[in-house]
Amino acid sequence: MKKIMFKLILVSLLFVGISASAQNKKWTLKECVDYAVKNNISIQQSGLDLETTTIGKKDAIGSFLPNINANASHSWNIGLNQNITTGLLQNQTTQFTSAGLNSNITIYNGLQNQNKLRKANLSIIAAQYQVSKMKDDISLNVANAFLQILFNKENLKVQKEQLIYDEKQQKRSEELVESGVVARGDLLDVKATVAADKQKVIAAENNLFLSNLSLAQLLQIEDFQTFDIADVDYQASSSATMLEKPESIVEKAKQDRVELKIAKANLEVAQKDVLIAKGAFQPSVTGFYSFSSRLSYSDRILGVDGNGAPIYSGPLPFFDQFSNNKGHNFGVQLNIPILNGFSAKNNVDRFKIALDRSKISEKQAVLDLERNVYTAITNAKGAMNAYEAAVAALDARSEAFNYAKEKYAVGMMNSFDFAQSQTLFTTAQSEVLRTKYDYIFKVKIVEFYFGIPITEKL
């Protein structure tokens, strides 16, 4: 009994340990990106679109194959009917079975089948590019959400440290008030500062929770309450990509980015649509073949007796009738379109308009990519300047706050002015954190256009 209890306790502890380990998992950026690529709904939908284009290719291949159909019927005829064996009218009940097989195959139809297959292959390529683009977009969103959590974590630390410092100041002020060194009004100012700090901590905690929730939802993780990321101190270091000429980054993006590949593939698909529509103007040649046979269950008349009465015999055996009544029909059919209510011409015109739109879309994709790259470079440079300015401002605020602490300690500054200096210092710290992660993300966008994966060097 003791051994059983010991095993149960051991299993329970092991289960608790595994659960705790799962709950304490710290997600890295690469793990987040990989997980999102596998589980994100938008990517899954793009994957389904790719599967649909694959089915479209099977349809295109199937158009080269012959159509084969079988048919059969069985009927009862009651009353005055013609005997299909003798040709005489008789008042009788007969049964009749027929069966057949027919097939046709397209020999030529203006190369429509060939162009449909080429279009299907291009559609698969375009869908693959679309899946890649969706993965890239999700990776950027995950990286942005990941860095937002890091910022909120560090900002929460700043606010908590400020709260701890102000609570110490409050305790010290209470002691000074009791000893009569500091006026009670100064203590009230310090208490107001502590209350404001607590509000800032609560706001920072809420922002951290919401950013965790945002990333967890992006990853399709239901247990967002225990979701957390690895605490990594990313530095706002310089990037070699930012030393490249903007023209070089643009050219590299034109070579690698899938946006232009998607536009080009869609243009080629539109060109195939025009060729398919033009094929309707050409004659089509179809080969056909059919086989049929029939069976009758009525009696046969072999002749007449001496009194002129018909002499009946049972129906022929099944396989004898099937062999005797079989027939073949085959040939080639030529169809020449002459007038079809302008439907063929209208289809060609319609697809030509779609082709023109695809050409415009390709040009627009090039312009959009150029604009996005230059915008990303400009934003990254602006973020770098903002970060450097924030660091310089923090250095100045830090010195000013240290000076204020010295003046406040000797009674040369009141609590209100000291609290203002302290607030400015805390704001400067938060601004450095904000601009730091903003700069890191915007540099990653530029590197992304340059072909560097989002998780590399981060």
PDB file of N, CA, C and O in Angstrom, residues 257-318:
ATOM      1  N   ARG A 257      11.395  40.526 -53.304  1.00  0.00           N
ATOM      2  CA  ARG A 257      10.074  40.643 -52.708  1.00  0.00           C
ATOM      3  C   ARG A 257       9.009  39.964 -53.568  1.00  0.00           C
ATOM      4  O   ARG A 257       9.014  40.060 -54.796  1.00  0.00           O
ATOM      5  N   VAL A 258       8.079  39.279 -52.908  1.00  0.00           N
ATOM      6  CA  VAL A 258       7.057  38.508 -53.616  1.00  0.00           C
ATOM      7  C   VAL A 258       5.940  39.391 -54.168  1.00  0.00           C
ATOM      8  O   VAL A 258       5.166  38.928 -55.008  1.00  0.00           O
ATOM      9  N   GLU A 259       5.836  40.640 -53.705  1.00  0.00           N
ATOM     10  CA  GLU A 259       4.775  41.497 -54.217  1.00  0.00           C
ATOM     11  C   GLU A 259       4.866  41.635 -55.734  1.00  0.00           C
ATOM     12  O   GLU A 259       3.845  41.531 -56.442  1.00  0.00           O
ATOM     13  N   LEU A 260       6.089  41.855 -56.248  1.00  0.00           N
ATOM     14  CA  LEU A 260       6.267  41.989 -57.697  1.00  0.00           C
ATOM     15  C   LEU A 260       6.081  40.642 -58.404  1.00  0.00           C
ATOM     16  O   LEU A 260       5.562  40.590 -59.523  1.00  0.00           O
ATOM     17  N   LYS A 261       6.485  39.572 -57.752  1.00  0.00           N
ATOM     18  CA  LYS A 261       6.316  38.243 -58.347  1.00  0.00           C
ATOM     19  C   LYS A 261       4.835  37.889 -58.458  1.00  0.00           C
ATOM     20  O   LYS A 261       4.410  37.270 -59.442  1.00  0.00           O
ATOM     21  N   ILE A 262       4.065  38.287 -57.459  1.00  0.00           N
ATOM     22  CA  ILE A 262       2.617  38.049 -57.513  1.00  0.00           C
ATOM     23  C   ILE A 262       2.000  38.837 -58.664  1.00  0.00           C
ATOM     24  O   ILE A 262       1.185  38.312 -59.437  1.00  0.00           O
ATOM     25  N   ALA A 263       2.390  40.109 -58.789  1.00  0.00           N
ATOM     26  CA  ALA A 263       1.847  40.945 -59.862  1.00  0.00           C
ATOM     27  C   ALA A 263       2.215  40.388 -61.227  1.00  0.00           C
ATOM     28  O   ALA A 263       1.381  40.371 -62.152  1.00  0.00           O
ATOM     29  N   LYS A 264       3.453  39.915 -61.379  1.00  0.00           N
ATOM     30  CA  LYS A 264       3.881  39.352 -62.657  1.00  0.00           C
ATOM     31  C   LYS A 264       3.127  38.064 -62.970  1.00  0.00           C
ATOM     32  O   LYS A 264       2.701  37.836 -64.119  1.00  0.00           O
ATOM     33  N   ALA A 265       2.960  37.201 -61.974  1.00  0.00           N
ATOM     34  CA  ALA A 265       2.222  35.952 -62.181  1.00  0.00           C
ATOM     35  C   ALA A 265       0.767  36.234 -62.554  1.00  0.00           C
ATOM     36  O   ALA A 265       0.207  35.578 -63.447  1.00  0.00           O
ATOM     37  N   ASN A 266       0.157  37.214 -61.894  1.00  0.00           N
ATOM     38  CA  ASN A 266      -1.232  37.575 -62.232  1.00  0.00           C
ATOM     39  C   ASN A 266      -1.328  38.122 -63.646  1.00  0.00           C
ATOM     40  O   ASN A 266      -2.329  37.893 -64.348  1.00  0.00           O
ATOM     41  N   LEU A 267      -0.305  38.855 -64.081  1.00  0.00           N
ATOM     42  CA  LEU A 267      -0.280  39.362 -65.456  1.00  0.00           C
ATOM     43  C   LEU A 267      -0.215  38.215 -66.455  1.00  0.00           C
ATOM     44  O   LEU A 267      -0.940  38.217 -67.470  1.00  0.00           O
ATOM     45  N   GLU A 268       0.617  37.231 -66.184  1.00  0.00           N
ATOM     46  CA  GLU A 268       0.728  36.081 -67.083  1.00  0.00           C
ATOM     47  C   GLU A 268      -0.566  35.265 -67.095  1.00  0.00           C
ATOM     48  O   GLU A 268      -0.958  34.728 -68.136  1.00  0.00           O
ATOM     49  N   VAL A 269      -1.240  35.171 -65.961  1.00  0.00           N
ATOM     50  CA  VAL A 269      -2.539  34.491 -65.905  1.00  0.00           C
ATOM     51  C   VAL A 269      -3.548  35.217 -66.780  1.00  0.00           C
ATOM     52  O   VAL A 269      -4.329  34.597 -67.533  1.00  0.00           O
ATOM     53  N   ALA A 270      -3.557  36.547 -66.709  1.00  0.00           N
ATOM     54  CA  ALA A 270      -4.479  37.343 -67.529  1.00  0.00           C
ATOM     55  C   ALA A 270      -4.191  37.159 -69.015  1.00  0.00           C
ATOM     56  O   ALA A 270      -5.112  37.125 -69.842  1.00  0.00           O
ATOM     57  N   GLN A 271      -2.908  37.027 -69.379  1.00  0.00           N
ATOM     58  CA  GLN A 271      -2.554  36.792 -70.780  1.00  0.00           C
ATOM     59  C   GLN A 271      -3.089  35.449 -71.256  1.00  0.00           C
ATOM     60  O   GLN A 271      -3.580  35.327 -72.396  1.00  0.00           O
ATOM     61  N   LYS A 272      -3.020  34.437 -70.425  1.00  0.00           N
ATOM     62  CA  LYS A 272      -3.567  33.129 -70.786  1.00  0.00           C
ATOM     63  C   LYS A 272      -5.079  33.179 -70.916  1.00  0.00           C
ATOM     64  O   LYS A 272      -5.658  32.506 -71.779  1.00  0.00           O
ATOM     65  N   ASP A 273      -5.736  33.979 -70.087  1.00  0.00           N
ATOM     66  CA  ASP A 273      -7.194  34.115 -70.205  1.00  0.00           C
ATOM     67  C   ASP A 273      -7.573  34.677 -71.578  1.00  0.00           C
ATOM     68  O   ASP A 273      -8.569  34.248 -72.183  1.00  0.00           O
ATOM     69  N   VAL A 274      -6.805  35.627 -72.080  1.00  0.00           N
ATOM     70  CA  VAL A 274      -7.077  36.195 -73.404  1.00  0.00           C
ATOM     71  C   VAL A 274      -6.900  35.129 -74.480  1.00  0.00           C
ATOM     72  O   VAL A 274      -7.732  34.999 -75.396  1.00  0.00           O
ATOM     73  N   LEU A 275      -5.839  34.327 -74.380  1.00  0.00           N
ATOM     74  CA  LEU A 275      -5.612  33.276 -75.365  1.00  0.00           C
ATOM     75  C   LEU A 275      -6.714  32.223 -75.333  1.00  0.00           C
ATOM     76  O   LEU A 275      -7.142  31.718 -76.379  1.00  0.00           O
ATOM     77  N   ILE A 276      -7.166  31.884 -74.122  1.00  0.00           N
ATOM     78  CA  ILE A 276      -8.262  30.915 -74.002  1.00  0.00           C
ATOM     79  C   ILE A 276      -9.528  31.454 -74.647  1.00  0.00           C
ATOM     80  O   ILE A 276     -10.242  30.743 -75.375  1.00  0.00           O
ATOM     81  N   ALA A 277      -9.820  32.730 -74.406  1.00  0.00           N
ATOM     82  CA  ALA A 277     -11.010  33.340 -74.998  1.00  0.00           C
ATOM     83  C   ALA A 277     -10.901  33.405 -76.512  1.00  0.00           C
ATOM     84  O   ALA A 277     -11.886  33.170 -77.232  1.00  0.00           O
ATOM     85  N   LYS A 278      -9.721  33.708 -77.042  1.00  0.00           N
ATOM     86  CA  LYS A 278      -9.538  33.758 -78.496  1.00  0.00           C
ATOM     87  C   LYS A 278      -9.694  32.384 -79.133  1.00  0.00           C
ATOM     88  O   LYS A 278     -10.062  32.270 -80.306  1.00  0.00           O
ATOM     89  N   GLY A 279      -9.397  31.328 -78.365  1.00  0.00           N
ATOM     90  CA  GLY A 279      -9.550  29.982 -78.903  1.00  0.00           C
ATOM     91  C   GLY A 279     -10.972  29.649 -79.305  1.00  0.00           C
ATOM     92  O   GLY A 279     -11.199  28.752 -80.118  1.00  0.00           O
ATOM     93  N   ALA A 280     -11.941  30.372 -78.738  1.00  0.00           N
ATOM     94  CA  ALA A 280     -13.348  30.116 -79.079  1.00  0.00           C
ATOM     95  C   ALA A 280     -13.674  30.525 -80.509  1.00  0.00           C
ATOM     96  O   ALA A 280     -14.706  30.117 -81.064  1.00  0.00           O
ATOM     97  N   PHE A 281     -12.831  31.354 -81.146  1.00  0.00           N
ATOM     98  CA  PHE A 281     -13.058  31.745 -82.535  1.00  0.00           C
ATOM     99  C   PHE A 281     -12.679  30.636 -83.517  1.00  0.00           C
ATOM    100  O   PHE A 281     -13.128  30.647 -84.659  1.00  0.00           O
ATOM    101  N   GLN A 282     -11.861  29.710 -83.088  1.00  0.00           N
ATOM    102  CA  GLN A 282     -11.346  28.681 -83.987  1.00  0.00           C
ATOM    103  C   GLN A 282     -12.256  27.458 -84.008  1.00  0.00           C
ATOM    104  O   GLN A 282     -12.998  27.191 -83.056  1.00  0.00           O
ATOM    105  N   PRO A 283     -12.196  26.698 -85.112  1.00  0.00           N
ATOM    106  CA  PRO A 283     -13.007  25.473 -85.180  1.00  0.00           C
ATOM    107  C   PRO A 283     -12.555  24.469 -84.124  1.00  0.00           C
ATOM    108  O   PRO A 283     -11.407  24.491 -83.673  1.00  0.00           O
ATOM    109  N   SER A 284     -13.453  23.601 -83.758  1.00  0.00           N
ATOM    110  CA  SER A 284     -13.132  22.533 -82.815  1.00  0.00           C
ATOM    111  C   SER A 284     -13.417  21.191 -83.467  1.00  0.00           C
ATOM    112  O   SER A 284     -14.377  21.042 -84.234  1.00  0.00           O
ATOM    113  N   VAL A 285     -12.565  20.237 -83.160  1.00  0.00           N
ATOM    114  CA  VAL A 285     -12.707  18.890 -83.697  1.00  0.00           C
ATOM    115  C   VAL A 285     -12.833  17.927 -82.531  1.00  0.00           C
ATOM    116  O   VAL A 285     -12.003  17.933 -81.614  1.00  0.00           O
ATOM    117  N   THR A 286     -13.890  17.110 -82.580  1.00  0.00           N
ATOM    118  CA  THR A 286     -14.162  16.166 -81.495  1.00  0.00           C
ATOM    119  C   THR A 286     -14.333  14.775 -82.064  1.00  0.00           C
ATOM    120  O   THR A 286     -15.051  14.585 -83.063  1.00  0.00           O
ATOM    121  N   GLY A 287     -13.675  13.813 -81.481  1.00  0.00           N
ATOM    122  CA  GLY A 287     -13.893  12.431 -81.858  1.00  0.00           C
ATOM    123  C   GLY A 287     -14.884  11.774 -80.914  1.00  0.00           C
ATOM    124  O   GLY A 287     -14.916  12.084 -79.725  1.00  0.00           O
ATOM    125  N   PHE A 288     -15.716  10.877 -81.471  1.00  0.00           N
ATOM    126  CA  PHE A 288     -16.732  10.247 -80.627  1.00  0.00           C
ATOM    127  C   PHE A 288     -16.861   8.774 -80.968  1.00  0.00           C
ATOM    128  O   PHE A 288     -16.534   8.329 -82.078  1.00  0.00           O
ATOM    129  N   TYR A 289     -17.322   8.033 -79.981  1.00  0.00           N
ATOM    130  CA  TYR A 289     -17.572   6.607 -80.144  1.00  0.00           C
ATOM    131  C   TYR A 289     -18.673   6.203 -79.183  1.00  0.00           C
ATOM    132  O   TYR A 289     -18.720   6.696 -78.039  1.00  0.00           O
ATOM    133  N   SER A 290     -19.581   5.318 -79.690  1.00  0.00           N
ATOM    134  CA  SER A 290     -20.639   4.814 -78.810  1.00  0.00           C
ATOM    135  C   SER A 290     -20.907   3.353 -79.136  1.00  0.00           C
ATOM    136  O   SER A 290     -20.762   2.911 -80.283  1.00  0.00           O
ATOM    137  N   PHE A 291     -21.276   2.640 -78.101  1.00  0.00           N
ATOM    138  CA  PHE A 291     -21.640   1.226 -78.222  1.00  0.00           C
ATOM    139  C   PHE A 291     -22.976   1.035 -77.534  1.00  0.00           C
ATOM    140  O   PHE A 291     -23.229   1.591 -76.459  1.00  0.00           O
ATOM    141  N   SER A 292     -23.867   0.234 -78.168  1.00  0.00           N
ATOM    142  CA  SER A 292     -25.182  -0.007 -77.562  1.00  0.00           C
ATOM    143  C   SER A 292     -25.642  -1.419 -77.882  1.00  0.00           C
ATOM    144  O   SER A 292     -25.216  -2.029 -78.874  1.00  0.00           O
ATOM    145  N   SER A 293     -26.546  -1.910 -77.055  1.00  0.00           N
ATOM    146  CA  SER A 293     -27.174  -3.211 -77.278  1.00  0.00           C
ATOM    147  C   SER A 293     -28.501  -3.217 -76.545  1.00  0.00           C
ATOM    148  O   SER A 293     -28.755  -2.331 -75.703  1.00  0.00           O
ATOM    149  N   ARG A 294     -29.359  -4.168 -76.893  1.00  0.00           N
ATOM    150  CA  ARG A 294     -30.678  -4.211 -76.263  1.00  0.00           C
ATOM    151  C   ARG A 294     -31.110  -5.662 -76.064  1.00  0.00           C
ATOM    152  O   ARG A 294     -30.639  -6.573 -76.739  1.00  0.00           O
ATOM    153  N   LEU A 295     -32.049  -5.832 -75.150  1.00  0.00           N
ATOM    154  CA  LEU A 295     -32.571  -7.155 -74.809  1.00  0.00           C
ATOM    155  C   LEU A 295     -34.088  -7.082 -74.758  1.00  0.00           C
ATOM    156  O   LEU A 295     -34.657  -6.072 -74.327  1.00  0.00           O
ATOM    157  N   SER A 296     -34.742  -8.136 -75.190  1.00  0.00           N
ATOM    158  CA  SER A 296     -36.198  -8.218 -75.102  1.00  0.00           C
ATOM    159  C   SER A 296     -36.563  -9.478 -74.337  1.00  0.00           C
ATOM    160  O   SER A 296     -35.951 -10.535 -74.531  1.00  0.00           O
ATOM    161  N   TYR A 297     -37.593  -9.361 -73.487  1.00  0.00           N
ATOM    162  CA  TYR A 297     -38.030 -10.510 -72.685  1.00  0.00           C
ATOM    163  C   TYR A 297     -39.335 -11.121 -73.222  1.00  0.00           C
ATOM    164  O   TYR A 297     -39.953 -11.949 -72.587  1.00  0.00           O
ATOM    165  N   SER A 298     -39.791 -10.664 -74.405  1.00  0.00           N
ATOM    166  CA  SER A 298     -41.049 -11.184 -74.982  1.00  0.00           C
ATOM    167  C   SER A 298     -40.762 -12.435 -75.805  1.00  0.00           C
ATOM    168  O   SER A 298     -39.632 -12.672 -76.254  1.00  0.00           O
ATOM    169  N   ASP A 299     -41.824 -13.242 -75.995  1.00  0.00           N
ATOM    170  CA  ASP A 299     -41.681 -14.474 -76.783  1.00  0.00           C
ATOM    171  C   ASP A 299     -41.451 -14.145 -78.246  1.00  0.00           C
ATOM    172  O   ASP A 299     -41.934 -13.124 -78.766  1.00  0.00           O
ATOM    173  N   ARG A 300     -40.763 -15.056 -78.919  1.00  0.00           N
ATOM    174  CA  ARG A 300     -40.529 -14.897 -80.346  1.00  0.00           C
ATOM    175  C   ARG A 300     -41.560 -15.718 -81.119  1.00  0.00           C
ATOM    176  O   ARG A 300     -42.070 -16.720 -80.645  1.00  0.00           O
ATOM    177  N   ILE A 301     -41.901 -15.289 -82.324  1.00  0.00           N
ATOM    178  CA  ILE A 301     -42.767 -16.059 -83.217  1.00  0.00           C
ATOM    179  C   ILE A 301     -41.876 -16.773 -84.219  1.00  0.00           C
ATOM    180  O   ILE A 301     -41.186 -16.138 -85.031  1.00  0.00           O
ATOM    181  N   LEU A 302     -41.906 -18.112 -84.156  1.00  0.00           N
ATOM    182  CA  LEU A 302     -41.067 -18.892 -85.066  1.00  0.00           C
ATOM    183  C   LEU A 302     -41.743 -19.126 -86.417  1.00  0.00           C
ATOM    184  O   LEU A 302     -41.074 -19.368 -87.424  1.00  0.00           O
ATOM    185  N   GLY A 303     -43.071 -19.019 -86.423  1.00  0.00           N
ATOM    186  CA  GLY A 303     -43.820 -19.266 -87.666  1.00  0.00           C
ATOM    187  C   GLY A 303     -45.290 -19.459 -87.331  1.00  0.00           C
ATOM    188  O   GLY A 303     -45.770 -19.014 -86.270  1.00  0.00           O
ATOM    189  N   VAL A 304     -46.031 -20.107 -88.218  1.00  0.00           N
ATOM    190  CA  VAL A 304     -47.453 -20.380 -87.994  1.00  0.00           C
ATOM    191  C   VAL A 304     -47.700 -21.868 -88.206  1.00  0.00           C
ATOM    192  O   VAL A 304     -46.983 -22.557 -88.945  1.00  0.00           O
ATOM    193  N   ASP A 305     -48.737 -22.370 -87.528  1.00  0.00           N
ATOM    194  CA  ASP A 305     -49.085 -23.776 -87.695  1.00  0.00           C
ATOM    195  C   ASP A 305     -50.033 -23.947 -88.863  1.00  0.00           C
ATOM    196  O   ASP A 305     -50.290 -22.990 -89.626  1.00  0.00           O
ATOM    197  N   GLY A 306     -50.584 -25.135 -89.008  1.00  0.00           N
ATOM    198  CA  GLY A 306     -51.479 -25.418 -90.139  1.00  0.00           C
ATOM    199  C   GLY A 306     -52.739 -24.591 -90.101  1.00  0.00           C
ATOM    200  O   GLY A 306     -53.356 -24.353 -91.154  1.00  0.00           O
ATOM    201  N   ASN A 307     -53.149 -24.144 -88.929  1.00  0.00           N
ATOM    202  CA  ASN A 307     -54.356 -23.327 -88.828  1.00  0.00           C
ATOM    203  C   ASN A 307     -54.053 -21.833 -88.943  1.00  0.00           C
ATOM    204  O   ASN A 307     -54.939 -21.000 -88.778  1.00  0.00           O
ATOM    205  N   GLY A 308     -52.813 -21.509 -89.171  1.00  0.00           N
ATOM    206  CA  GLY A 308     -52.456 -20.093 -89.302  1.00  0.00           C
ATOM    207  C   GLY A 308     -52.159 -19.426 -87.966  1.00  0.00           C
ATOM    208  O   GLY A 308     -51.926 -18.214 -87.932  1.00  0.00           O
ATOM    209  N   ALA A 309     -52.130 -20.179 -86.881  1.00  0.00           N
ATOM    210  CA  ALA A 309     -51.833 -19.599 -85.574  1.00  0.00           C
ATOM    211  C   ALA A 309     -50.320 -19.482 -85.399  1.00  0.00           C
ATOM    212  O   ALA A 309     -49.573 -20.355 -85.857  1.00  0.00           O
ATOM    213  N   PRO A 310     -49.876 -18.385 -84.793  1.00  0.00           N
ATOM    214  CA  PRO A 310     -48.439 -18.216 -84.620  1.00  0.00           C
ATOM    215  C   PRO A 310     -47.869 -19.240 -83.637  1.00  0.00           C
ATOM    216  O   PRO A 310     -48.536 -19.667 -82.705  1.00  0.00           O
ATOM    217  N   ILE A 311     -46.661 -19.639 -83.935  1.00  0.00           N
ATOM    218  CA  ILE A 311     -45.948 -20.570 -83.065  1.00  0.00           C
ATOM    219  C   ILE A 311     -44.923 -19.739 -82.268  1.00  0.00           C
ATOM    220  O   ILE A 311     -44.050 -19.083 -82.843  1.00  0.00           O
ATOM    221  N   TYR A 312     -45.066 -19.692 -80.933  1.00  0.00           N
ATOM    222  CA  TYR A 312     -44.212 -18.877 -80.058  1.00  0.00           C
ATOM    223  C   TYR A 312     -43.071 -19.705 -79.473  1.00  0.00           C
ATOM    224  O   TYR A 312     -43.194 -20.917 -79.277  1.00  0.00           O
ATOM    225  N   SER A 313     -42.057 -19.036 -79.200  1.00  0.00           N
ATOM    226  CA  SER A 313     -40.918 -19.626 -78.503  1.00  0.00           C
ATOM    227  C   SER A 313     -40.407 -18.608 -77.483  1.00  0.00           C
ATOM    228  O   SER A 313     -40.649 -17.401 -77.616  1.00  0.00           O
ATOM    229  N   GLY A 314     -39.740 -19.045 -76.479  1.00  0.00           N
ATOM    230  CA  GLY A 314     -39.219 -18.138 -75.467  1.00  0.00           C
ATOM    231  C   GLY A 314     -38.161 -17.197 -76.048  1.00  0.00           C
ATOM    232  O   GLY A 314     -37.667 -17.405 -77.165  1.00  0.00           O
ATOM    233  N   PRO A 315     -37.812 -16.130 -75.300  1.00  0.00           N
ATOM    234  CA  PRO A 315     -36.804 -15.192 -75.794  1.00  0.00           C
ATOM    235  C   PRO A 315     -35.430 -15.846 -75.891  1.00  0.00           C
ATOM    236  O   PRO A 315     -35.154 -16.857 -75.246  1.00  0.00           O
ATOM    237  N   LEU A 316     -34.625 -15.282 -76.756  1.00  0.00           N
ATOM    238  CA  LEU A 316     -33.252 -15.768 -76.866  1.00  0.00           C
ATOM    239  C   LEU A 316     -32.515 -15.591 -75.540  1.00  0.00           C
ATOM    240  O   LEU A 316     -32.860 -14.716 -74.748  1.00  0.00           O
ATOM    241  N   PRO A 317     -31.493 -16.385 -75.310  1.00  0.00           N
ATOM    242  CA  PRO A 317     -30.695 -16.208 -74.092  1.00  0.00           C
ATOM    243  C   PRO A 317     -30.097 -14.802 -74.025  1.00  0.00           C
ATOM    244  O   PRO A 317     -29.893 -14.138 -75.052  1.00  0.00           O
ATOM    245  N   PHE A 318     -29.787 -14.404 -72.801  1.00  0.00           N
ATOM    246  CA  PHE A 318     -29.312 -13.042 -72.528  1.00  0.00           C
ATOM    247  C   PHE A 318     -28.097 -12.675 -73.386  1.00  0.00           C
ATOM    248  O   PHE A 318     -28.093 -11.672 -74.104  1.00  0.00           O
TER     249      PHE A 318
END
